[in-house]
Tab-separated table of C-alpha atoms in Angstrom:
chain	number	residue	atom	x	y	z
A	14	UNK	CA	-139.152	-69.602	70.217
A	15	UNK	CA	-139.449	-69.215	66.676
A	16	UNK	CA	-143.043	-69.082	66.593
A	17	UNK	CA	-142.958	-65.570	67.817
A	18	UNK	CA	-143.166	-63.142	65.544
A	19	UNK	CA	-140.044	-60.873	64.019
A	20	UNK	CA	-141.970	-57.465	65.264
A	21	UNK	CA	-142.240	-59.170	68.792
A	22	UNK	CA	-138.543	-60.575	68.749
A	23	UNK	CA	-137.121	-57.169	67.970
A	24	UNK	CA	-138.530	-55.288	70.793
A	25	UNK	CA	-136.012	-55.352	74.079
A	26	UNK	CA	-136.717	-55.236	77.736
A	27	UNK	CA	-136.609	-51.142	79.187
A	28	UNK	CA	-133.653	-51.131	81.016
A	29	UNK	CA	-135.287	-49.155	83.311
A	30	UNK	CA	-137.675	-52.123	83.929
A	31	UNK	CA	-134.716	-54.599	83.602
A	32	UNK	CA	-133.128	-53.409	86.349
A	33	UNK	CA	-136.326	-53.063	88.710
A	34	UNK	CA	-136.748	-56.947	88.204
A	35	UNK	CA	-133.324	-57.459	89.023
A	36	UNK	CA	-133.450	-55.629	91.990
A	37	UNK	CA	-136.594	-57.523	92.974
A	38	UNK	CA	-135.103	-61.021	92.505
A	39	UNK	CA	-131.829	-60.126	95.078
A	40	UNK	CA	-134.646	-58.505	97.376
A	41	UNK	CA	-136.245	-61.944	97.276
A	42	UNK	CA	-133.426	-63.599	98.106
A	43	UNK	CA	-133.336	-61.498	101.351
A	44	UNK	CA	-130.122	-58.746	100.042
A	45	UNK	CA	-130.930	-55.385	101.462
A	46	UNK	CA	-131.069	-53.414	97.968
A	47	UNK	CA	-131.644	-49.689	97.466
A	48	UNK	CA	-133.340	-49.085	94.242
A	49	UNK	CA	-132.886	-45.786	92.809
A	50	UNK	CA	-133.840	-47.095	89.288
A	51	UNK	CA	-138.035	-46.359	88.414
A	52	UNK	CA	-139.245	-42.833	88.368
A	53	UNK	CA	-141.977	-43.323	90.962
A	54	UNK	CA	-142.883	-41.140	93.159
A	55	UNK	CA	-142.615	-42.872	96.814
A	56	UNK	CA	-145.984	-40.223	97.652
A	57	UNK	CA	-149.206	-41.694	98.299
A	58	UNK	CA	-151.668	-40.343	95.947
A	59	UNK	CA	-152.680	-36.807	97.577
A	60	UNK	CA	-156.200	-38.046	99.821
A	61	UNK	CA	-158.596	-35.094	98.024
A	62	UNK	CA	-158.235	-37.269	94.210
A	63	UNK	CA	-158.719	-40.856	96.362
A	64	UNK	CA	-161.507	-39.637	97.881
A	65	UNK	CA	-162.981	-38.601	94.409
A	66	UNK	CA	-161.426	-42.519	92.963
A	67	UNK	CA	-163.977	-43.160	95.766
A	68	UNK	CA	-166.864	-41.696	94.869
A	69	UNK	CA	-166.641	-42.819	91.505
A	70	UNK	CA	-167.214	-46.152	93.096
A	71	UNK	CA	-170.224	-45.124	95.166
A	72	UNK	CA	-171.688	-43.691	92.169
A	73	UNK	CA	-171.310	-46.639	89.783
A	74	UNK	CA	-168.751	-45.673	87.406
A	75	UNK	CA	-168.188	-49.570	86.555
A	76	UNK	CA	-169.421	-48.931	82.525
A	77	UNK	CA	-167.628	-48.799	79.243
A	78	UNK	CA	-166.361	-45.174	79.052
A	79	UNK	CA	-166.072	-43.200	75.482
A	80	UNK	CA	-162.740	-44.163	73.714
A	81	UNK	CA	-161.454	-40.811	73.634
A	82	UNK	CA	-162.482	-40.212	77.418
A	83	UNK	CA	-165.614	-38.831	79.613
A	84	UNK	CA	-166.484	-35.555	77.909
A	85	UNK	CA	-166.224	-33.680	81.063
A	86	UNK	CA	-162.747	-35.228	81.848
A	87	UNK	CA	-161.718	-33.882	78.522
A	88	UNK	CA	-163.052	-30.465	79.298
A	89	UNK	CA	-161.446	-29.952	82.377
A	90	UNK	CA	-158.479	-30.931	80.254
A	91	UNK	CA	-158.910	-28.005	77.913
A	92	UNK	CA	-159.280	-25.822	80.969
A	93	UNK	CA	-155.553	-27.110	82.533
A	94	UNK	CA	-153.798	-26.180	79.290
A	95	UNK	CA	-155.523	-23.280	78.486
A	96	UNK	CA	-154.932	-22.018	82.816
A	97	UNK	CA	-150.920	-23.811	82.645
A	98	UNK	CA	-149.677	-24.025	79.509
A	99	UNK	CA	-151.769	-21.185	77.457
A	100	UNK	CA	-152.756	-23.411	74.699
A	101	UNK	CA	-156.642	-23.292	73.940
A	102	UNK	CA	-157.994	-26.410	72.571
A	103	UNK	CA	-161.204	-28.054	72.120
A	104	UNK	CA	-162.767	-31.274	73.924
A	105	UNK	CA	-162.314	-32.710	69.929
A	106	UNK	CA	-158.711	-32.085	70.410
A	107	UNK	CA	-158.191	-34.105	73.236
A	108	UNK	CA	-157.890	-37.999	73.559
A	109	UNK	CA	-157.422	-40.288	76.761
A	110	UNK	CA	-154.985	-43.005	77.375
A	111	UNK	CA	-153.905	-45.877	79.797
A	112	UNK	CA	-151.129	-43.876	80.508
A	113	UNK	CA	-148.711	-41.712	78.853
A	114	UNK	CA	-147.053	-44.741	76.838
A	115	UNK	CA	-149.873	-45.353	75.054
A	116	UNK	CA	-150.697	-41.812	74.087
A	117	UNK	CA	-147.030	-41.922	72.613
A	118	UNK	CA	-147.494	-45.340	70.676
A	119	UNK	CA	-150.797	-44.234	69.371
A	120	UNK	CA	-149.081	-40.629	68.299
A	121	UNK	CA	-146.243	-42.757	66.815
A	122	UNK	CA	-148.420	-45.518	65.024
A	123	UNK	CA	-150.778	-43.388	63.480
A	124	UNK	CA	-148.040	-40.908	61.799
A	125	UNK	CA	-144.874	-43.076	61.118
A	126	UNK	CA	-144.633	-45.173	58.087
A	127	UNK	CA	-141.664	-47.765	57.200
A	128	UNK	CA	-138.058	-45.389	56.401
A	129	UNK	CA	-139.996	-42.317	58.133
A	130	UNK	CA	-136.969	-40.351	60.083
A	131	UNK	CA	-137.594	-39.641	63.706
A	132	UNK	CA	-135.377	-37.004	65.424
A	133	UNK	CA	-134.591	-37.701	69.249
A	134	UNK	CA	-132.094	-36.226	71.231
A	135	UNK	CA	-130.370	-37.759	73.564
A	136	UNK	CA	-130.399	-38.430	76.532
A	137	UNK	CA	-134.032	-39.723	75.738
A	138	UNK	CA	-136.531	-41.772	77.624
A	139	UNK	CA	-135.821	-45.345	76.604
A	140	UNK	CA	-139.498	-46.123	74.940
A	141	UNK	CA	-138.731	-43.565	72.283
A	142	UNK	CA	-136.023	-45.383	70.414
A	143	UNK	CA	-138.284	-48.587	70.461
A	144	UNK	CA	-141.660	-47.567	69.970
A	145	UNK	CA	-140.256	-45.741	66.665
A	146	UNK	CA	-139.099	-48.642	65.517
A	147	UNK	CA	-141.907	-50.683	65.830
A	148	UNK	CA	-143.762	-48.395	63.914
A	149	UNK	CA	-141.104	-48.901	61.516
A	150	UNK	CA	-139.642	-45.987	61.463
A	151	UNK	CA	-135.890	-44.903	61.665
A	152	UNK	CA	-134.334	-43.329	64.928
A	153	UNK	CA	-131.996	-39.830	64.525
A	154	UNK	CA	-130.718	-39.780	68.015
A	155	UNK	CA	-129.047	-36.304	68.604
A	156	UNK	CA	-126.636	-36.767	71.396
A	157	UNK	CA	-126.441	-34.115	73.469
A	158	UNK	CA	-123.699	-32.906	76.302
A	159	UNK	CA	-123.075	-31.507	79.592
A	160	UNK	CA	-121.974	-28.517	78.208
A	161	UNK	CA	-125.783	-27.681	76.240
A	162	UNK	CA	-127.318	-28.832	79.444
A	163	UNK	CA	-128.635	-31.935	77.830
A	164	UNK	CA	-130.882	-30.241	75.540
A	165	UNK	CA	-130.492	-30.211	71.682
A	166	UNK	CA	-129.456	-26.916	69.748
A	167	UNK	CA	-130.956	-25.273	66.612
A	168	UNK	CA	-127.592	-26.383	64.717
A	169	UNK	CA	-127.538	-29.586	65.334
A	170	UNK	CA	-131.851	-29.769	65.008
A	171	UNK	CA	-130.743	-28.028	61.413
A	172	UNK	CA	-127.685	-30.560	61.086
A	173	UNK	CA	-130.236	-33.919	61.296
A	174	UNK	CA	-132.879	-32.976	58.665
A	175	UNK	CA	-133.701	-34.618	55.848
A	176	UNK	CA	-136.478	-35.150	53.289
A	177	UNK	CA	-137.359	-38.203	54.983
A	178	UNK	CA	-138.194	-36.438	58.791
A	179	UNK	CA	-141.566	-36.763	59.681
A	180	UNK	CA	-141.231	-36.338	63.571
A	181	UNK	CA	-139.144	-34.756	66.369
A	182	UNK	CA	-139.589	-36.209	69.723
A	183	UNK	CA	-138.379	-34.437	72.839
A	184	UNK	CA	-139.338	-34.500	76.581
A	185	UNK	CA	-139.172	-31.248	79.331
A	186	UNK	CA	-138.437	-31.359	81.850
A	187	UNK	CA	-136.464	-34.818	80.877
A	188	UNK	CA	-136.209	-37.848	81.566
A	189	UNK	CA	-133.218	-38.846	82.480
A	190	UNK	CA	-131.520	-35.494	82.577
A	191	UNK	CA	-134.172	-33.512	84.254
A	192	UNK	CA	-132.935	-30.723	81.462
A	193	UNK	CA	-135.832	-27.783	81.025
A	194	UNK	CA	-136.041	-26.245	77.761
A	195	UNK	CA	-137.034	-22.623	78.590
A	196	UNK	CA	-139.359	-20.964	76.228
A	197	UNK	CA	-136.469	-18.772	74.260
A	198	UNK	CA	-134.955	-22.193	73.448
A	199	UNK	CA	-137.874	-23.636	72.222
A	200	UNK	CA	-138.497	-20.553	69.988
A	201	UNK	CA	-134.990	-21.126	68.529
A	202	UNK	CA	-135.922	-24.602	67.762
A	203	UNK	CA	-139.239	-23.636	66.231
A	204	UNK	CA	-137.858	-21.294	64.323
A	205	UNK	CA	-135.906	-23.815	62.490
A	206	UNK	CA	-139.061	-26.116	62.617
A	207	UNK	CA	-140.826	-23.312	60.468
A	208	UNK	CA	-138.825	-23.746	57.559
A	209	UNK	CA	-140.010	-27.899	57.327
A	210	UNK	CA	-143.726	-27.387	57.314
A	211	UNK	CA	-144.323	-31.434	57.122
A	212	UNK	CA	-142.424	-32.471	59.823
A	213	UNK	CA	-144.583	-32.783	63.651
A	214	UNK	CA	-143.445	-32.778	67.155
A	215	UNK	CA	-144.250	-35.183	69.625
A	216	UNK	CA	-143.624	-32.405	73.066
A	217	UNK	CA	-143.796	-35.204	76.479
A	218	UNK	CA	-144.644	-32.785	79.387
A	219	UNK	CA	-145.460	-35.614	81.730
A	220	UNK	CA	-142.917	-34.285	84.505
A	221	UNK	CA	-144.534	-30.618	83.937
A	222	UNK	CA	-145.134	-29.801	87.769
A	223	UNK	CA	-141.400	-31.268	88.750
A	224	UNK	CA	-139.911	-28.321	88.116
A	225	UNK	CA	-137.172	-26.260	90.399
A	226	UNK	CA	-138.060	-22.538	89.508
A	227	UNK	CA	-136.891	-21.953	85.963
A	228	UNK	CA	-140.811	-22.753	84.973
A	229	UNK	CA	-142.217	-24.670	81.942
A	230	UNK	CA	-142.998	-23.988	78.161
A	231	UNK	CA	-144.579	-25.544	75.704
A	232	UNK	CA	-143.658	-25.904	71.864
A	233	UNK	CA	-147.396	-25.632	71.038
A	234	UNK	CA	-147.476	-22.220	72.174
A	235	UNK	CA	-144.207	-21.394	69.877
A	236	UNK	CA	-144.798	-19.262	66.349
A	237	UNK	CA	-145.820	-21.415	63.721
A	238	UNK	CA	-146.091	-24.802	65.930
A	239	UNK	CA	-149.934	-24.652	67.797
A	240	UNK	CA	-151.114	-27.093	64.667
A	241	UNK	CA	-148.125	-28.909	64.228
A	242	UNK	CA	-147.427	-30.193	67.809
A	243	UNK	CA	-148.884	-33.286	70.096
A	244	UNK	CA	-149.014	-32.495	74.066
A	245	UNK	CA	-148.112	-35.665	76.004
A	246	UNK	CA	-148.694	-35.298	79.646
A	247	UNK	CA	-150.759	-37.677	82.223
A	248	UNK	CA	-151.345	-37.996	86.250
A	249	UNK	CA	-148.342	-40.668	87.014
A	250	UNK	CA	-145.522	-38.461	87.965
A	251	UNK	CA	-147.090	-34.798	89.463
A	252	UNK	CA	-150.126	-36.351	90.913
A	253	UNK	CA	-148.301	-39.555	92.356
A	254	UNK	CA	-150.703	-41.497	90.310
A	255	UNK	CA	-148.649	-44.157	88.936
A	256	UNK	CA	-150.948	-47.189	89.239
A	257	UNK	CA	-153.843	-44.959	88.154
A	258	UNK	CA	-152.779	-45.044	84.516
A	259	UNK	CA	-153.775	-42.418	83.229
A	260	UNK	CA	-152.392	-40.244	80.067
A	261	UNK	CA	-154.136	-37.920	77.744
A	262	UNK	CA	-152.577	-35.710	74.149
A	263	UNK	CA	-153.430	-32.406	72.623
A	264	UNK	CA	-153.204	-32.264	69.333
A	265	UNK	CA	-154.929	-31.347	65.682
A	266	UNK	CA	-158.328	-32.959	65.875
A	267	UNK	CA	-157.580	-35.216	62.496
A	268	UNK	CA	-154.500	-36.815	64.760
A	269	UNK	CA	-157.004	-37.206	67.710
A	270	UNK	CA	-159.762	-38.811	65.459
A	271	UNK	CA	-156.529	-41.682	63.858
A	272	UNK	CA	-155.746	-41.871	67.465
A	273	UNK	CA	-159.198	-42.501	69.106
A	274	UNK	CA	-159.493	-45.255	65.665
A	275	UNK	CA	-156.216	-46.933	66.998
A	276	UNK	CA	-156.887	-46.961	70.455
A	277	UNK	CA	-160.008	-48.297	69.924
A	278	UNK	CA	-158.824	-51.445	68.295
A	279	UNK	CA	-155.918	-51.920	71.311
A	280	UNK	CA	-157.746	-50.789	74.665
A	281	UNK	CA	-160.972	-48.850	74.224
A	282	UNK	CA	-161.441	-46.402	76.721
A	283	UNK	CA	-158.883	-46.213	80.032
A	284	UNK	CA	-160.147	-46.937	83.426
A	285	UNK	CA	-163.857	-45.248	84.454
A	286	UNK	CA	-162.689	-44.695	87.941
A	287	UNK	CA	-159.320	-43.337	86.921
A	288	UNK	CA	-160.945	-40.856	84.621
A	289	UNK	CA	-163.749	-39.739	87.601
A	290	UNK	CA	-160.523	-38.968	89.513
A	291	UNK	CA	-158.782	-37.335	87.326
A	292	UNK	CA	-161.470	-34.966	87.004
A	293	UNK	CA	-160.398	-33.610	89.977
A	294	UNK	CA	-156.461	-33.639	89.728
A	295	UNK	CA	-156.828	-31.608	86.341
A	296	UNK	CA	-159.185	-28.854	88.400
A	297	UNK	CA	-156.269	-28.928	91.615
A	298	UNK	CA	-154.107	-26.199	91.817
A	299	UNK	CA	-150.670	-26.294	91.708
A	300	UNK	CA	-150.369	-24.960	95.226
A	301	UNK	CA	-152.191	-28.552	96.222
A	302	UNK	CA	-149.746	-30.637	95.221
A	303	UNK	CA	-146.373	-28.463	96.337
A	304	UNK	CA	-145.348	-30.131	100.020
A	305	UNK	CA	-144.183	-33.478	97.149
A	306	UNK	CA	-142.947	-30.698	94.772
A	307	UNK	CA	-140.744	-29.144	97.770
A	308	UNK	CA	-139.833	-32.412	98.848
A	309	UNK	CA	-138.187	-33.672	95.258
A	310	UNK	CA	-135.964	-30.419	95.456
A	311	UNK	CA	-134.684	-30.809	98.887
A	312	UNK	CA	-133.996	-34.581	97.696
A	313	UNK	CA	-132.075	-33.353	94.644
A	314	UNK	CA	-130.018	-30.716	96.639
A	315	UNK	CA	-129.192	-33.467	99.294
A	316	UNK	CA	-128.071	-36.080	96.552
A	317	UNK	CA	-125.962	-33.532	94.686
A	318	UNK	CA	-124.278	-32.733	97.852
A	319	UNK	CA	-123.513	-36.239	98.129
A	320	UNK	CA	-122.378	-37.205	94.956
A	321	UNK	CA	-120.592	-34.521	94.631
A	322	UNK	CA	-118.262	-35.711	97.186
A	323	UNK	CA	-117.197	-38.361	95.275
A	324	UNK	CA	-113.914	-38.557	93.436
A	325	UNK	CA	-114.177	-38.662	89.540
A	326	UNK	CA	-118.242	-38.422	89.133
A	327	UNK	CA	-118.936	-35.359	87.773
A	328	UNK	CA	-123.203	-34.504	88.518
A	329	UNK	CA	-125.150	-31.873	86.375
A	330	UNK	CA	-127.673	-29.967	88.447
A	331	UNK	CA	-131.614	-30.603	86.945
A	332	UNK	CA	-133.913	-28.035	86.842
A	333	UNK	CA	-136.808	-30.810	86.756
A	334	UNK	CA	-137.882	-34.264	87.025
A	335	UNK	CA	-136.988	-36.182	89.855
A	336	UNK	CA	-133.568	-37.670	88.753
A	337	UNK	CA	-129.585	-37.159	88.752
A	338	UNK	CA	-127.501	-38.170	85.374
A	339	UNK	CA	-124.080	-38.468	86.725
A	340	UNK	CA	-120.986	-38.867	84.291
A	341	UNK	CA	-119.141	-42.015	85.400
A	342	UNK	CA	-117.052	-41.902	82.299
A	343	UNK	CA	-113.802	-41.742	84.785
A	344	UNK	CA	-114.649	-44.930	86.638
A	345	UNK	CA	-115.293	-46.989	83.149
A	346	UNK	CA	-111.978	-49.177	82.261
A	347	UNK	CA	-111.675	-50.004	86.059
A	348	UNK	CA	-112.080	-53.497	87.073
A	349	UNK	CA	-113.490	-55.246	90.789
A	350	UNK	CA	-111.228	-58.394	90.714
A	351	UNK	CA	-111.850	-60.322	87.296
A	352	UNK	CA	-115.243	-57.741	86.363
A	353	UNK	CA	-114.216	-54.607	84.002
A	354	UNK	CA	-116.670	-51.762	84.027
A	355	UNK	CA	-116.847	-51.356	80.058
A	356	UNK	CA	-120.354	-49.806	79.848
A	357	UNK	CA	-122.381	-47.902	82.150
A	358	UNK	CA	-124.849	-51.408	82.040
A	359	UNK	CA	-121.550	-52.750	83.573
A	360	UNK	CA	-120.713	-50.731	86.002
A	361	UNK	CA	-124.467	-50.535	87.054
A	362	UNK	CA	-124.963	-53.813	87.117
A	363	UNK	CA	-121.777	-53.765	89.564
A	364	UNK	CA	-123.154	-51.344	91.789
A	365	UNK	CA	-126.285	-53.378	92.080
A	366	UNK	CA	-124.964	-56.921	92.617
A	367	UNK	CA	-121.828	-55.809	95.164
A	368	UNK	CA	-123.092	-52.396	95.955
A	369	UNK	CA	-126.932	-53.168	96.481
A	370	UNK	CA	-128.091	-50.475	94.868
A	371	UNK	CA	-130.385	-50.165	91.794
A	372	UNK	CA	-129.828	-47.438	89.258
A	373	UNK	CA	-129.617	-47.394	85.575
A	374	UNK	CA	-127.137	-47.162	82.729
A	375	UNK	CA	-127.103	-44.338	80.842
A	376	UNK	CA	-126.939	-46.632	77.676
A	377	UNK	CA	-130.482	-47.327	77.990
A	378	UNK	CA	-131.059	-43.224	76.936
A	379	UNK	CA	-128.685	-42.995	74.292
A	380	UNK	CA	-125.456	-41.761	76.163
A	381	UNK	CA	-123.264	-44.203	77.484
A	382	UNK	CA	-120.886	-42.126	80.007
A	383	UNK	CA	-123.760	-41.530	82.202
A	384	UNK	CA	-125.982	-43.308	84.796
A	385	UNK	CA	-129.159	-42.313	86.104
A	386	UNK	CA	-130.502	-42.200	89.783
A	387	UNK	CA	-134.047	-41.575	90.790
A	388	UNK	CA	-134.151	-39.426	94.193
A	389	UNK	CA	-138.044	-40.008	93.959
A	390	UNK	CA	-137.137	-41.932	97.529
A	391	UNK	CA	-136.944	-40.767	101.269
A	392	UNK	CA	-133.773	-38.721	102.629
A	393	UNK	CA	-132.604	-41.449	104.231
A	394	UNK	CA	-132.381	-43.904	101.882
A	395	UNK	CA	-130.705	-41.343	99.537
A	396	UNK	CA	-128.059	-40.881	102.062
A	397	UNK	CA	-127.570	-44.635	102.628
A	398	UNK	CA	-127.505	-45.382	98.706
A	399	UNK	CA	-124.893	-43.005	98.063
A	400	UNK	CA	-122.895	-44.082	100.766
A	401	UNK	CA	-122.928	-47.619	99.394
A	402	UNK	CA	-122.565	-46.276	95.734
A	403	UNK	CA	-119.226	-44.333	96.973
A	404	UNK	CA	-117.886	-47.442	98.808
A	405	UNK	CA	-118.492	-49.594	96.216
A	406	UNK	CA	-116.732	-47.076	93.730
A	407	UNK	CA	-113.723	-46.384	95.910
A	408	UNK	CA	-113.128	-50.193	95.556
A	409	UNK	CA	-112.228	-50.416	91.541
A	410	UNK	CA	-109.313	-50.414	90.653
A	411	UNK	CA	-107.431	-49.002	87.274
């Protein structure tokens, strides 16, 4: 197709997405397939915010909203990370998105310019890598380990500077690792952050409420970093509000202003009725949405158990997030009759096509020796997909 363009051309497929769709296509060919590979919660949205999508309805919410966002919507935002996060903004400060994507890709376009360096460790959410370099700028993936809980260290922050950084982008709790940076660890970082005055953060809080006790911290709130940081959080993963999309940033008010430009251009405003609702899932307490909260942890703590009793994978526990990164690096080399398990995307694509289950290779986040399984399903098919995923394991061969 050469009529496409070269931007177009050099923008791949998530993985994450790739493998949903090829999960899809066995299902419709009537194989019985387990997909552990999107991070959706399998909740209904919580009945007290689809009432309130409801009334939105009723009440003839069917206009062109403001670009940035209803004014009220934005002010109950303020309120939320002034309550959760201690951070005190102003309605200015504050901009609406169709989701948390586009709050990134609007953050991204309107501060990267061609040869701009981008810091990301990995394990990192696989729209980082591309959106950075659609903007033209150049990825420094920092590849974290087991042993640093998958989360980046002031050394090797320090290490990947350069005159050309403009941006660090991070996520906490993460995605895929469900590693939480506590708030000493951020301070560390920010502390070598304060020494480079030019360069921003991009901090992605969307999995915020996901979190298993060792509670969340912002790098706004860190010395030196309130001005120099961009909030990313949304309603998709807390508020089981996937199909709602629905995303909103904190950030200086110039940023906000390039942003609400940008977005303006793409999208306008995001969805009236999605923004009425929201209204209401920013004002929620916690407390409201902890029964889906409980039930992710008692998921996690059943498919560690699990895993765990399989020879050779070696499992991390997350504090966060609703997914397992499991090193497979002692089951890559192995062969099923003629296939060798060379990559993760190998071996995945293995346990999906003979094991009929979806996950997804830890290549798609920047570290190979891993794959990643969402337990954002029900206990029982947890237990069934790990059953198949040890069967199908015990039958490579070196």
């Amino acid at each position: 197709m050469t009529y496409l363009s070269e931007r177009v051309l050099q923008i791949e497929e998530p993985q994450t997405i790739g493998m949903s769709r090829k999960s899809r296509e066995l299902k419709a060919k009537g194989i019985d397939v387990i997909s552990l590979s999107l991070g959706e919660p399998d909740f209904a949205t919580p009945d007290f915010i689809k009432e309130a999508a409801k009334k939105a309805i009723d009440e003839d919410y069917s206009h062109y909203p403001p670009v940035a966002g209803f004014q009220e919507l934005r002010e109950a935002i303020v309120t939320k990370l002034q309550r959760d996060n201690d951070l005190t903004y102003q309605p200015n400060q504050i901009l609406v998105s169709t989701g948390a994507k586009q709050s990134l890709i609007n953050v991204i376009l309107s501060l990267i310019n061609p040869g701009d360096e981008v810091i990301i460790p990995a394990p990192y959410w696989v729209s980082y890598f591309e959106q950075v370099r659609f903007a033209g700028g150049i990825p420094i993936v920092v590849e974290t380990t087991m042993e640093t809980g998958f989360k980046m260290t002031p050394e090797q922050l320090k290490e990947n500077l350069s005159d050309r950084t403009k941006l660090l982008i991070y996520s906490s709790p993460c995605n895929p690792s469900g590693a939480v940076y506590s708030d000493q660890e951020l301070s560390s970082l920010a502390k070598v952050l304060r020494d480079h005055p030019d360069i921003l953060v991009i901090s992605d809080e969307i999995y915020e409420l996901i979190n298993y006790g060792k509670g969340h911290a912002s790098m706004a709130a860190q010395e030196g970093m309130f001005d120099r940081t961009i909030t990313i959080n949304g309603l998709s993963k807390g508020f089981a509000m996937t199909g709602y999309r629905l995303g909103y940033m904190a950030g200086p008010a110039d940023l906000i202003r390039a942003c609400d430009t940008l977005q303006g251009q793409f999208t306008s405003g995001s969805n009236s009725i999605t923004q009425i609702a929201a209204i209401t899932a920013m004002k929620a307490e916690v407390s409201q949405l902890s029964y889906m909260i409980d039930a992710f942890h008692r998921r996690r703590d059943l498919a560690l158990s699990l895993l765990k009793e399989i020879e050779g994978l070696v499992t991390p526990t997350p504090d966060g997030a609703f997914y397992l990164f499991p090193n497979v690096k002692n089951f890559l080399g192995k062969r099923y009759g003629d296939r060798v398990m060379e990559t993760s995307t190998d071996l995945c694509e293995y346990l999906l096509e003979v094991g009929h289950v979806a996950t997804v290779p830890g290549d798609a986040f920047g570290i190979g020796d891993h794959i990643r399984l969402s337990y954002a399903a029900s206990e029982d098919q947890i237990r069934e997909a790990i059953t198949r995923i040890k069967k199908a394991l015990q039958n490579l061969e070196s």
